[in-house]
PDB file of C-alpha atoms in Angstrom:
ATOM      1  CA  UNK B  41      16.316   0.187 -36.988  1.00 44.00           C
ATOM      2  CA  UNK B  42      18.373  -0.941 -33.978  1.00 56.00           C
ATOM      3  CA  UNK B  43      17.117  -4.217 -32.465  1.00 60.00           C
ATOM      4  CA  UNK B  44      15.583  -4.129 -28.993  1.00 83.00           C
ATOM      5  CA  UNK B  45      14.208  -6.661 -26.571  1.00 92.00           C
ATOM      6  CA  UNK B  46      11.755  -6.875 -23.705  1.00 96.00           C
ATOM      7  CA  UNK B  47      12.167  -9.013 -20.606  1.00 97.00           C
ATOM      8  CA  UNK B  48       8.979 -10.746 -19.417  1.00 98.00           C
ATOM      9  CA  UNK B  49       8.844 -11.572 -15.712  1.00 98.00           C
ATOM     10  CA  UNK B  50       6.003 -13.821 -14.590  1.00 97.00           C
ATOM     11  CA  UNK B  51       4.680 -13.880 -11.029  1.00 95.00           C
ATOM     12  CA  UNK B  52       7.040 -16.764 -10.278  1.00 97.00           C
ATOM     13  CA  UNK B  53       9.965 -14.877 -11.819  1.00 98.00           C
ATOM     14  CA  UNK B  54       9.196 -11.831  -9.667  1.00 97.00           C
ATOM     15  CA  UNK B  55       8.985 -14.015  -6.568  1.00 96.00           C
ATOM     16  CA  UNK B  56      12.261 -15.733  -7.476  1.00 97.00           C
ATOM     17  CA  UNK B  57      14.148 -12.432  -7.447  1.00 97.00           C
ATOM     18  CA  UNK B  58      13.474 -12.507  -3.687  1.00 96.00           C
ATOM     19  CA  UNK B  59      13.820  -8.767  -3.195  1.00 97.00           C
ATOM     20  CA  UNK B  60      14.298  -8.507   0.562  1.00 96.00           C
ATOM     21  CA  UNK B  61      11.706  -6.774   2.703  1.00 97.00           C
ATOM     22  CA  UNK B  62      14.442  -4.585   4.179  1.00 97.00           C
ATOM     23  CA  UNK B  63      15.470  -3.468   0.677  1.00 97.00           C
ATOM     24  CA  UNK B  64      11.834  -2.723  -0.191  1.00 97.00           C
ATOM     25  CA  UNK B  65      11.551  -0.513   2.885  1.00 97.00           C
ATOM     26  CA  UNK B  66      14.728   1.379   1.972  1.00 97.00           C
ATOM     27  CA  UNK B  67      13.498   1.923  -1.604  1.00 96.00           C
ATOM     28  CA  UNK B  68      10.112   3.225  -0.443  1.00 95.00           C
ATOM     29  CA  UNK B  69      11.749   5.542   2.103  1.00 94.00           C
ATOM     30  CA  UNK B  70      14.073   6.985  -0.547  1.00 92.00           C
ATOM     31  CA  UNK B  71      11.259   7.364  -3.064  1.00 92.00           C
ATOM     32  CA  UNK B  72       9.142   9.258  -0.543  1.00 91.00           C
ATOM     33  CA  UNK B  73      11.999  11.743  -0.113  1.00 88.00           C
ATOM     34  CA  UNK B  74      12.121  12.225  -3.876  1.00 86.00           C
ATOM     35  CA  UNK B  75       8.354  12.750  -3.868  1.00 87.00           C
ATOM     36  CA  UNK B  76       8.769  15.519  -1.302  1.00 82.00           C
ATOM     37  CA  UNK B  77      11.423  17.182  -3.476  1.00 79.00           C
ATOM     38  CA  UNK B  78       9.006  17.171  -6.434  1.00 76.00           C
ATOM     39  CA  UNK B  79      11.607  15.219  -8.431  1.00 74.00           C
ATOM     40  CA  UNK B  80       9.048  13.099 -10.220  1.00 84.00           C
ATOM     41  CA  UNK B  81       5.973  12.864 -12.405  1.00 91.00           C
ATOM     42  CA  UNK B  82       3.125  10.913 -10.843  1.00 90.00           C
ATOM     43  CA  UNK B  83      -0.219  11.994 -12.334  1.00 91.00           C
ATOM     44  CA  UNK B  84      -3.396  11.045 -10.463  1.00 87.00           C
ATOM     45  CA  UNK B  85      -4.711   7.582 -11.287  1.00 89.00           C
ATOM     46  CA  UNK B  86      -7.178   7.171 -14.091  1.00 89.00           C
ATOM     47  CA  UNK B  87      -9.388   4.140 -14.228  1.00 89.00           C
ATOM     48  CA  UNK B  88     -12.310   2.263 -15.615  1.00 92.00           C
ATOM     49  CA  UNK B  89     -14.993   0.319 -13.747  1.00 89.00           C
ATOM     50  CA  UNK B  90     -16.274  -2.565 -15.902  1.00 92.00           C
ATOM     51  CA  UNK B  91     -17.978  -4.155 -12.913  1.00 89.00           C
ATOM     52  CA  UNK B  92     -19.555  -2.598  -9.836  1.00 85.00           C
ATOM     53  CA  UNK B  93     -17.187  -2.609  -6.876  1.00 80.00           C
ATOM     54  CA  UNK B  94     -14.194  -3.313  -9.125  1.00 86.00           C
ATOM     55  CA  UNK B  95     -11.730  -1.200 -11.058  1.00 89.00           C
ATOM     56  CA  UNK B  96      -8.779  -1.230 -13.440  1.00 94.00           C
ATOM     57  CA  UNK B  97      -6.365   1.661 -12.897  1.00 93.00           C
ATOM     58  CA  UNK B  98      -3.557   3.118 -15.000  1.00 96.00           C
ATOM     59  CA  UNK B  99      -0.656   4.458 -12.907  1.00 96.00           C
ATOM     60  CA  UNK B 100       2.180   6.131 -14.861  1.00 96.00           C
ATOM     61  CA  UNK B 101       5.292   7.543 -13.221  1.00 94.00           C
ATOM     62  CA  UNK B 102       8.727   9.020 -13.939  1.00 94.00           C
ATOM     63  CA  UNK B 103      11.685   9.088 -11.520  1.00 89.00           C
ATOM     64  CA  UNK B 104      14.471  11.282 -12.994  1.00 89.00           C
ATOM     65  CA  UNK B 105      16.910  10.497 -10.169  1.00 82.00           C
ATOM     66  CA  UNK B 106      16.762   6.789 -11.032  1.00 82.00           C
ATOM     67  CA  UNK B 107      16.214   7.332 -14.761  1.00 89.00           C
ATOM     68  CA  UNK B 108      13.192   5.045 -14.567  1.00 90.00           C
ATOM     69  CA  UNK B 109       9.819   5.439 -16.258  1.00 95.00           C
ATOM     70  CA  UNK B 110       6.829   3.178 -16.572  1.00 97.00           C
ATOM     71  CA  UNK B 111       3.194   2.432 -15.928  1.00 98.00           C
ATOM     72  CA  UNK B 112       1.235  -0.061 -13.859  1.00 98.00           C
ATOM     73  CA  UNK B 113      -2.088  -1.398 -15.149  1.00 97.00           C
ATOM     74  CA  UNK B 114      -3.731  -2.893 -12.084  1.00 95.00           C
ATOM     75  CA  UNK B 115      -7.125  -4.498 -11.545  1.00 94.00           C
ATOM     76  CA  UNK B 116      -8.997  -5.055  -8.294  1.00 89.00           C
ATOM     77  CA  UNK B 117     -11.895  -7.531  -8.480  1.00 90.00           C
ATOM     78  CA  UNK B 118     -12.949  -8.536  -4.927  1.00 84.00           C
ATOM     79  CA  UNK B 119     -15.239 -11.261  -6.287  1.00 84.00           C
ATOM     80  CA  UNK B 120     -12.429 -13.129  -8.033  1.00 88.00           C
ATOM     81  CA  UNK B 121     -11.775 -15.419  -5.076  1.00 80.00           C
ATOM     82  CA  UNK B 122     -15.078 -17.120  -5.845  1.00 82.00           C
ATOM     83  CA  UNK B 123     -13.687 -18.027  -9.281  1.00 89.00           C
ATOM     84  CA  UNK B 124     -10.387 -19.281  -7.965  1.00 86.00           C
ATOM     85  CA  UNK B 125      -8.621 -16.130  -9.202  1.00 88.00           C
ATOM     86  CA  UNK B 126      -6.583 -13.539  -7.285  1.00 87.00           C
ATOM     87  CA  UNK B 127      -8.398 -10.336  -6.347  1.00 87.00           C
ATOM     88  CA  UNK B 128      -5.480  -8.183  -7.527  1.00 89.00           C
ATOM     89  CA  UNK B 129      -3.948  -8.690 -10.973  1.00 94.00           C
ATOM     90  CA  UNK B 130      -1.889  -6.444 -13.182  1.00 95.00           C
ATOM     91  CA  UNK B 131       1.221  -5.657 -15.157  1.00 98.00           C
ATOM     92  CA  UNK B 132       4.072  -3.200 -14.752  1.00 98.00           C
ATOM     93  CA  UNK B 133       5.744  -1.888 -17.910  1.00 98.00           C
ATOM     94  CA  UNK B 134       9.163  -0.230 -17.591  1.00 97.00           C
ATOM     95  CA  UNK B 135      10.391   1.984 -20.431  1.00 96.00           C
ATOM     96  CA  UNK B 136      13.787   3.288 -21.483  1.00 95.00           C
ATOM     97  CA  UNK B 137      13.388   7.021 -20.653  1.00 94.00           C
ATOM     98  CA  UNK B 138      15.773   8.007 -23.464  1.00 93.00           C
ATOM     99  CA  UNK B 139      13.872   6.241 -26.240  1.00 93.00           C
ATOM    100  CA  UNK B 140      10.507   5.358 -24.721  1.00 94.00           C
ATOM    101  CA  UNK B 141      11.006   1.740 -25.787  1.00 94.00           C
ATOM    102  CA  UNK B 142       9.604  -0.844 -23.325  1.00 95.00           C
ATOM    103  CA  UNK B 143      12.377  -2.846 -21.644  1.00 96.00           C
ATOM    104  CA  UNK B 144      10.400  -5.005 -19.218  1.00 97.00           C
ATOM    105  CA  UNK B 145       6.878  -6.264 -18.583  1.00 98.00           C
ATOM    106  CA  UNK B 146       6.326  -7.947 -15.235  1.00 98.00           C
ATOM    107  CA  UNK B 147       3.504  -9.309 -13.134  1.00 97.00           C
ATOM    108  CA  UNK B 148       2.413  -6.581 -10.725  1.00 97.00           C
ATOM    109  CA  UNK B 149       0.279  -8.459  -8.209  1.00 93.00           C
ATOM    110  CA  UNK B 150       3.112  -9.480  -5.884  1.00 94.00           C
ATOM    111  CA  UNK B 151       4.821  -6.146  -6.475  1.00 95.00           C
ATOM    112  CA  UNK B 152       1.642  -4.324  -5.407  1.00 95.00           C
ATOM    113  CA  UNK B 153       1.391  -6.347  -2.194  1.00 94.00           C
ATOM    114  CA  UNK B 154       5.012  -5.592  -1.295  1.00 96.00           C
ATOM    115  CA  UNK B 155       4.743  -1.919  -2.199  1.00 96.00           C
ATOM    116  CA  UNK B 156       1.529  -1.313  -0.277  1.00 97.00           C
ATOM    117  CA  UNK B 157       2.810  -2.962   2.885  1.00 98.00           C
ATOM    118  CA  UNK B 158       6.184  -1.237   2.655  1.00 98.00           C
ATOM    119  CA  UNK B 159       4.515   2.171   2.387  1.00 97.00           C
ATOM    120  CA  UNK B 160       2.399   1.424   5.468  1.00 98.00           C
ATOM    121  CA  UNK B 161       5.492   0.317   7.374  1.00 98.00           C
ATOM    122  CA  UNK B 162       7.501   3.417   6.467  1.00 97.00           C
ATOM    123  CA  UNK B 163       4.504   5.572   7.385  1.00 97.00           C
ATOM    124  CA  UNK B 164       4.400   3.868  10.771  1.00 97.00           C
ATOM    125  CA  UNK B 165       8.122   4.459  11.195  1.00 97.00           C
ATOM    126  CA  UNK B 166       7.563   8.211  11.141  1.00 96.00           C
ATOM    127  CA  UNK B 167       4.056   8.570  12.570  1.00 97.00           C
ATOM    128  CA  UNK B 168       3.460   5.805  15.126  1.00 97.00           C
ATOM    129  CA  UNK B 169       3.267   6.566  18.843  1.00 95.00           C
ATOM    130  CA  UNK B 170       6.572   6.268  20.700  1.00 93.00           C
ATOM    131  CA  UNK B 171       5.786   2.790  21.984  1.00 94.00           C
ATOM    132  CA  UNK B 172       3.959   0.284  19.782  1.00 97.00           C
ATOM    133  CA  UNK B 173       2.796  -2.728  21.779  1.00 98.00           C
ATOM    134  CA  UNK B 174      -0.056  -3.979  19.590  1.00 98.00           C
ATOM    135  CA  UNK B 175      -0.823  -3.748  15.899  1.00 98.00           C
ATOM    136  CA  UNK B 176      -4.273  -4.649  14.559  1.00 98.00           C
ATOM    137  CA  UNK B 177      -4.386  -6.081  11.038  1.00 98.00           C
ATOM    138  CA  UNK B 178      -7.932  -6.518   9.751  1.00 97.00           C
ATOM    139  CA  UNK B 179      -7.824  -8.954   6.856  1.00 95.00           C
ATOM    140  CA  UNK B 180      -5.606 -12.041   6.591  1.00 95.00           C
ATOM    141  CA  UNK B 181      -5.186 -12.123   2.820  1.00 92.00           C
ATOM    142  CA  UNK B 182      -2.018 -11.282   0.920  1.00 92.00           C
ATOM    143  CA  UNK B 183      -2.135  -7.656   2.100  1.00 94.00           C
ATOM    144  CA  UNK B 184      -2.482  -8.778   5.698  1.00 96.00           C
ATOM    145  CA  UNK B 185       0.429 -11.180   5.278  1.00 96.00           C
ATOM    146  CA  UNK B 186       2.794  -8.611   3.798  1.00 97.00           C
ATOM    147  CA  UNK B 187       1.778  -5.947   6.283  1.00 98.00           C
ATOM    148  CA  UNK B 188       2.827  -8.219   9.126  1.00 98.00           C
ATOM    149  CA  UNK B 189       6.116  -8.980   7.369  1.00 97.00           C
ATOM    150  CA  UNK B 190       6.929  -5.300   6.812  1.00 97.00           C
ATOM    151  CA  UNK B 191       5.571  -3.836  10.048  1.00 98.00           C
ATOM    152  CA  UNK B 192       7.401  -6.443  12.133  1.00 98.00           C
ATOM    153  CA  UNK B 193      10.681  -5.048  10.790  1.00 97.00           C
ATOM    154  CA  UNK B 194       9.750  -1.584  12.043  1.00 97.00           C
ATOM    155  CA  UNK B 195       8.159  -2.792  15.302  1.00 98.00           C
ATOM    156  CA  UNK B 196       9.855  -6.122  16.133  1.00 96.00           C
ATOM    157  CA  UNK B 197       8.482  -6.277  19.688  1.00 96.00           C
ATOM    158  CA  UNK B 198       4.847  -5.629  18.755  1.00 98.00           C
ATOM    159  CA  UNK B 199       2.083  -8.188  19.063  1.00 98.00           C
ATOM    160  CA  UNK B 200      -0.070  -8.548  15.945  1.00 98.00           C
ATOM    161  CA  UNK B 201      -3.797  -9.037  16.473  1.00 98.00           C
ATOM    162  CA  UNK B 202      -5.264 -10.483  13.282  1.00 97.00           C
ATOM    163  CA  UNK B 203      -8.941 -10.422  12.352  1.00 97.00           C
ATOM    164  CA  UNK B 204     -10.616 -12.227   9.467  1.00 95.00           C
ATOM    165  CA  UNK B 205     -14.085 -13.698   9.050  1.00 89.00           C
ATOM    166  CA  UNK B 206     -12.492 -16.633   7.215  1.00 89.00           C
ATOM    167  CA  UNK B 207     -10.737 -19.034   9.590  1.00 88.00           C
ATOM    168  CA  UNK B 208      -8.913 -20.649   6.658  1.00 91.00           C
ATOM    169  CA  UNK B 209      -7.363 -17.300   5.754  1.00 92.00           C
ATOM    170  CA  UNK B 210      -5.815 -17.081   9.218  1.00 94.00           C
ATOM    171  CA  UNK B 211      -4.395 -20.591   8.835  1.00 94.00           C
ATOM    172  CA  UNK B 212      -2.925 -19.806   5.407  1.00 94.00           C
ATOM    173  CA  UNK B 213      -1.355 -16.618   6.733  1.00 95.00           C
ATOM    174  CA  UNK B 214       0.359 -18.473   9.567  1.00 94.00           C
ATOM    175  CA  UNK B 215       1.712 -21.092   7.151  1.00 94.00           C
ATOM    176  CA  UNK B 216       3.120 -18.469   4.752  1.00 94.00           C
ATOM    177  CA  UNK B 217       4.435 -16.018   7.336  1.00 94.00           C
ATOM    178  CA  UNK B 218       8.226 -15.701   7.488  1.00 92.00           C
ATOM    179  CA  UNK B 219       8.298 -13.186  10.334  1.00 92.00           C
ATOM    180  CA  UNK B 220       8.789 -14.383  13.907  1.00 92.00           C
ATOM    181  CA  UNK B 221       6.232 -11.819  15.085  1.00 94.00           C
ATOM    182  CA  UNK B 222       3.812 -12.772  17.833  1.00 95.00           C
ATOM    183  CA  UNK B 223       0.414 -13.423  16.241  1.00 96.00           C
ATOM    184  CA  UNK B 224      -2.895 -13.458  18.115  1.00 96.00           C
ATOM    185  CA  UNK B 225      -6.160 -14.320  16.367  1.00 96.00           C
ATOM    186  CA  UNK B 226      -8.915 -11.922  17.468  1.00 96.00           C
ATOM    187  CA  UNK B 227     -12.465 -12.530  16.267  1.00 94.00           C
ATOM    188  CA  UNK B 228     -13.875  -8.999  16.548  1.00 96.00           C
ATOM    189  CA  UNK B 229     -12.436  -6.038  14.623  1.00 97.00           C
ATOM    190  CA  UNK B 230     -13.641  -3.646  17.301  1.00 98.00           C
ATOM    191  CA  UNK B 231     -11.737  -5.514  20.016  1.00 98.00           C
ATOM    192  CA  UNK B 232      -8.491  -5.479  18.020  1.00 98.00           C
ATOM    193  CA  UNK B 233      -8.812  -1.835  16.972  1.00 98.00           C
ATOM    194  CA  UNK B 234      -9.552  -0.584  20.493  1.00 98.00           C
ATOM    195  CA  UNK B 235      -6.361  -2.216  21.799  1.00 97.00           C
ATOM    196  CA  UNK B 236      -4.048  -1.261  18.938  1.00 98.00           C
ATOM    197  CA  UNK B 237      -1.403   1.431  18.662  1.00 98.00           C
ATOM    198  CA  UNK B 238      -1.330   0.925  14.881  1.00 98.00           C
ATOM    199  CA  UNK B 239      -4.408  -0.152  12.902  1.00 98.00           C
ATOM    200  CA  UNK B 240      -4.276  -1.518   9.346  1.00 98.00           C
ATOM    201  CA  UNK B 241      -7.528  -2.332   7.575  1.00 97.00           C
ATOM    202  CA  UNK B 242      -6.311  -4.649   4.818  1.00 93.00           C
ATOM    203  CA  UNK B 243      -9.646  -5.921   3.561  1.00 89.00           C
ATOM    204  CA  UNK B 244     -10.948  -5.804   0.023  1.00 79.00           C
ATOM    205  CA  UNK B 245     -12.888  -2.723  -0.998  1.00 76.00           C
ATOM    206  CA  UNK B 246     -15.874  -2.199   1.309  1.00 81.00           C
ATOM    207  CA  UNK B 247     -18.978  -0.345   0.229  1.00 80.00           C
ATOM    208  CA  UNK B 248     -20.498  -0.163   3.712  1.00 87.00           C
ATOM    209  CA  UNK B 249     -19.080   1.097   7.003  1.00 92.00           C
ATOM    210  CA  UNK B 250     -17.350  -1.719   8.850  1.00 93.00           C
ATOM    211  CA  UNK B 251     -15.095   0.251  11.214  1.00 97.00           C
ATOM    212  CA  UNK B 252     -16.016   3.073  13.574  1.00 97.00           C
ATOM    213  CA  UNK B 253     -13.330   5.687  14.032  1.00 97.00           C
ATOM    214  CA  UNK B 254     -14.432   6.009  17.653  1.00 97.00           C
ATOM    215  CA  UNK B 255     -12.859   2.578  18.250  1.00 98.00           C
ATOM    216  CA  UNK B 256      -9.365   3.972  17.573  1.00 98.00           C
ATOM    217  CA  UNK B 257      -7.690   4.703  20.874  1.00 96.00           C
ATOM    218  CA  UNK B 258      -5.861   7.861  21.860  1.00 96.00           C
ATOM    219  CA  UNK B 259      -2.427   8.075  20.276  1.00 97.00           C
ATOM    220  CA  UNK B 260      -3.078   5.482  17.579  1.00 98.00           C
ATOM    221  CA  UNK B 261      -2.111   5.516  13.898  1.00 98.00           C
ATOM    222  CA  UNK B 262      -4.812   4.363  11.467  1.00 98.00           C
ATOM    223  CA  UNK B 263      -3.811   3.106   8.007  1.00 98.00           C
ATOM    224  CA  UNK B 264      -6.739   2.224   5.708  1.00 96.00           C
ATOM    225  CA  UNK B 265      -5.356   0.185   2.799  1.00 93.00           C
ATOM    226  CA  UNK B 266      -8.572   0.919   0.891  1.00 88.00           C
ATOM    227  CA  UNK B 267     -10.230   4.302   1.220  1.00 86.00           C
ATOM    228  CA  UNK B 268     -13.658   2.948   2.080  1.00 88.00           C
ATOM    229  CA  UNK B 269     -14.995   1.079   5.074  1.00 92.00           C
ATOM    230  CA  UNK B 270     -14.524   3.631   7.860  1.00 96.00           C
ATOM    231  CA  UNK B 271     -17.142   5.867   9.454  1.00 96.00           C
ATOM    232  CA  UNK B 272     -17.267   9.427   8.120  1.00 93.00           C
ATOM    233  CA  UNK B 273     -15.571  10.947  11.156  1.00 95.00           C
ATOM    234  CA  UNK B 274     -12.292   9.257  10.192  1.00 95.00           C
ATOM    235  CA  UNK B 275     -11.622  12.434   8.163  1.00 93.00           C
ATOM    236  CA  UNK B 276     -12.970  14.941  10.697  1.00 94.00           C
ATOM    237  CA  UNK B 277     -12.224  13.576  14.188  1.00 94.00           C
ATOM    238  CA  UNK B 278      -8.580  12.687  13.609  1.00 94.00           C
ATOM    239  CA  UNK B 279      -5.984  15.021  15.086  1.00 95.00           C
ATOM    240  CA  UNK B 280      -3.958  14.816  11.890  1.00 95.00           C
ATOM    241  CA  UNK B 281      -5.049  13.646   8.438  1.00 96.00           C
ATOM    242  CA  UNK B 282      -2.453  12.866   5.777  1.00 97.00           C
ATOM    243  CA  UNK B 283      -2.192  11.019   2.474  1.00 95.00           C
ATOM    244  CA  UNK B 284       0.546   9.808   0.145  1.00 93.00           C
ATOM    245  CA  UNK B 285      -0.250  12.453  -2.470  1.00 91.00           C
ATOM    246  CA  UNK B 286      -2.766  15.239  -1.848  1.00 91.00           C
ATOM    247  CA  UNK B 287      -3.664  15.873  -5.495  1.00 89.00           C
ATOM    248  CA  UNK B 288      -4.161  12.187  -6.214  1.00 89.00           C
ATOM    249  CA  UNK B 289      -6.187  11.678  -3.024  1.00 89.00           C
ATOM    250  CA  UNK B 290      -8.616  14.486  -3.811  1.00 88.00           C
ATOM    251  CA  UNK B 291      -8.889  13.463  -7.451  1.00 86.00           C
ATOM    252  CA  UNK B 292      -9.598   9.866  -6.491  1.00 82.00           C
ATOM    253  CA  UNK B 293     -12.158  10.771  -3.860  1.00 82.00           C
ATOM    254  CA  UNK B 294     -14.132  12.991  -6.196  1.00 78.00           C
ATOM    255  CA  UNK B 295     -13.910  10.607  -9.156  1.00 73.00           C
ATOM    256  CA  UNK B 296     -14.840   7.522  -7.151  1.00 69.00           C
ATOM    257  CA  UNK B 297     -17.679   9.082  -5.187  1.00 73.00           C
ATOM    258  CA  UNK B 298     -16.135   9.855  -1.821  1.00 77.00           C
ATOM    259  CA  UNK B 299     -17.736   8.111   1.170  1.00 82.00           C
ATOM    260  CA  UNK B 300     -16.508  11.054   3.273  1.00 85.00           C
ATOM    261  CA  UNK B 301     -18.296  14.377   2.878  1.00 82.00           C
ATOM    262  CA  UNK B 302     -15.431  16.428   4.295  1.00 86.00           C
ATOM    263  CA  UNK B 303     -11.843  15.790   3.201  1.00 87.00           C
ATOM    264  CA  UNK B 304     -10.777  19.413   3.596  1.00 87.00           C
ATOM    265  CA  UNK B 305      -8.596  18.650   6.623  1.00 90.00           C
ATOM    266  CA  UNK B 306      -5.939  16.765   4.674  1.00 93.00           C
ATOM    267  CA  UNK B 307      -2.801  18.451   5.950  1.00 93.00           C
ATOM    268  CA  UNK B 308      -0.297  17.225   3.404  1.00 93.00           C
ATOM    269  CA  UNK B 309       1.607  14.253   2.074  1.00 93.00           C
ATOM    270  CA  UNK B 310       3.364  11.653   4.160  1.00 93.00           C
ATOM    271  CA  UNK B 311       6.501  12.324   2.114  1.00 91.00           C
ATOM    272  CA  UNK B 312       6.680  15.811   3.624  1.00 92.00           C
ATOM    273  CA  UNK B 313       6.875  14.217   7.069  1.00 94.00           C
ATOM    274  CA  UNK B 314       9.591  11.802   5.927  1.00 90.00           C
ATOM    275  CA  UNK B 315      11.616  14.701   4.504  1.00 88.00           C
ATOM    276  CA  UNK B 316      11.116  16.832   7.622  1.00 90.00           C
ATOM    277  CA  UNK B 317       9.100  19.511   5.863  1.00 90.00           C
ATOM    278  CA  UNK B 318       5.964  18.836   7.864  1.00 91.00           C
ATOM    279  CA  UNK B 319       5.694  18.009  11.562  1.00 92.00           C
ATOM    280  CA  UNK B 320       4.577  14.455  12.088  1.00 91.00           C
ATOM    281  CA  UNK B 321       3.466  13.242  15.495  1.00 92.00           C
ATOM    282  CA  UNK B 322       3.611  16.358  17.652  1.00 92.00           C
ATOM    283  CA  UNK B 323       1.820  14.833  20.667  1.00 93.00           C
ATOM    284  CA  UNK B 324       1.891  11.170  21.562  1.00 92.00           C
ATOM    285  CA  UNK B 325      -1.837  11.309  22.323  1.00 95.00           C
ATOM    286  CA  UNK B 326      -2.760  12.415  18.790  1.00 96.00           C
ATOM    287  CA  UNK B 327      -4.804  10.077  16.634  1.00 97.00           C
ATOM    288  CA  UNK B 328      -3.372  10.181  13.120  1.00 97.00           C
ATOM    289  CA  UNK B 329      -4.964   8.835   9.935  1.00 97.00           C
ATOM    290  CA  UNK B 330      -3.013   8.324   6.709  1.00 97.00           C
ATOM    291  CA  UNK B 331      -4.694   7.327   3.442  1.00 96.00           C
ATOM    292  CA  UNK B 332      -1.977   5.770   1.266  1.00 95.00           C
ATOM    293  CA  UNK B 333      -3.825   5.165  -1.996  1.00 91.00           C
ATOM    294  CA  UNK B 334      -0.697   4.025  -3.824  1.00 92.00           C
ATOM    295  CA  UNK B 335       1.931   5.906  -5.824  1.00 93.00           C
ATOM    296  CA  UNK B 336       3.187   4.659  -9.180  1.00 94.00           C
ATOM    297  CA  UNK B 337       6.618   5.959  -8.151  1.00 94.00           C
ATOM    298  CA  UNK B 338       6.927   3.178  -5.593  1.00 96.00           C
ATOM    299  CA  UNK B 339       5.877   0.529  -8.090  1.00 96.00           C
ATOM    300  CA  UNK B 340       8.403   1.763 -10.626  1.00 96.00           C
ATOM    301  CA  UNK B 341      11.251   2.057  -8.105  1.00 96.00           C
ATOM    302  CA  UNK B 342      10.597  -1.429  -6.724  1.00 97.00           C
ATOM    303  CA  UNK B 343      10.032  -2.811 -10.217  1.00 97.00           C
ATOM    304  CA  UNK B 344      13.367  -1.376 -11.331  1.00 96.00           C
ATOM    305  CA  UNK B 345      15.096  -3.107  -8.411  1.00 97.00           C
ATOM    306  CA  UNK B 346      13.393  -6.391  -9.303  1.00 98.00           C
ATOM    307  CA  UNK B 347      14.439  -5.995 -12.956  1.00 97.00           C
ATOM    308  CA  UNK B 348      18.071  -5.430 -11.954  1.00 97.00           C
ATOM    309  CA  UNK B 349      18.075  -8.650  -9.923  1.00 98.00           C
ATOM    310  CA  UNK B 350      16.333 -10.547 -12.718  1.00 98.00           C
ATOM    311  CA  UNK B 351      18.864  -9.367 -15.312  1.00 97.00           C
ATOM    312  CA  UNK B 352      21.746 -10.402 -13.067  1.00 97.00           C
ATOM    313  CA  UNK B 353      20.313 -13.898 -12.570  1.00 97.00           C
ATOM    314  CA  UNK B 354      18.977 -14.369 -16.074  1.00 97.00           C
ATOM    315  CA  UNK B 355      15.383 -14.708 -14.890  1.00 97.00           C
ATOM    316  CA  UNK B 356      12.380 -14.392 -17.144  1.00 97.00           C
ATOM    317  CA  UNK B 357      12.030 -14.601 -20.898  1.00 97.00           C
ATOM    318  CA  UNK B 358      13.648 -12.130 -23.278  1.00 95.00           C
ATOM    319  CA  UNK B 359      11.695 -11.536 -26.476  1.00 91.00           C
ATOM    320  CA  UNK B 360      12.195  -9.257 -29.459  1.00 90.00           C
ATOM    321  CA  UNK B 361      10.286  -6.008 -29.498  1.00 83.00           C
TER     322      UNK B 361
END
C-alpha cells in the first residue's frame, strides 16, 4: 500500500496562513459562479441537535473545476461563551478526489467566520442599493468583526453602525478590527436598522423575534446570518427574496421547524444573480432579503486556498494516515 499523509492545521495555523480578505472575496465570487453553472455537488446540510438551541451539521461538497472535495463538521453552541468556549467550533476535512484519501484536517471556526462574511459582502456587491451610506451590523462577536472587514472592502465609504448588548464586545471588536471603516456604536437595533442601506444580523441563533422587518427602510438589503430572529413578514413583505441555495434553504427550514409560515416567494439563488441569470436589484427602492445559510462549496474552496498556503510555508503538522 502506498504511504499517505494528512496535514493538520490548528486554529493558529489557519490564522497564520493569513489568507487576505480580498482573496477570500474573489474565491467566494468565483465559487458562486460555479454554483450557478451546476458544476458542483453540495447536498443539503444534515445535522443533529444534542442540546436545545444548538446543532452540529455535516456539510459535504465537491468542486470539479478545482478538483477539491471535502466535508465540514461544524457545531454551533450559543451557550459556550458562559464556559469560556467559542460558540462555533468545527473541522474541515479535504480529500483527494482521485482516491478519497484525506489530505488535510483543519480547524473550521475561523474559516467559517471568513466564509460567512465574504458571502455577505459578495451578496451586497450585487444586490445593495446604488449608494450605501450606512451599514447596520447587529452583533459585535466574531461574525460582526469579519462582516465589517469584508463589507468595508465592498463599501469603503460606508459608516458602520454596530449594536450589541455587551459593551465589552464592542470594545473587543474595535481592538481587533483591521479595517479603517468608520464605526459608530448604536444602542438600539431598531435605530440602526431604520437608518441602514445594508443590514446584517450577526447574532447567535435567536428563538424569539428580535427584529421587525418593518424597520428596514425602502431600498435596503437585509442579510440575516442566522435564519431566525426576524418577524414573519421578512419572507412575505420583501420585494425580492433570495437564498444561497434554494433546495438547501427549503430543506433546512422544514427540518429545523421554520419560524416563517410562508417561504414560497424564494425567487432563486444568489449565485444566479452573480452569473447574470437572474435579475438582481431592478429598482433602487426595492427591499431585498437574502438568507445565506452557508454552502460547503465556499468552505472547501477557501480551505483549499488555505491548504495551498500552508503547504508552501510548511505550516501545521504532517502525520501518517
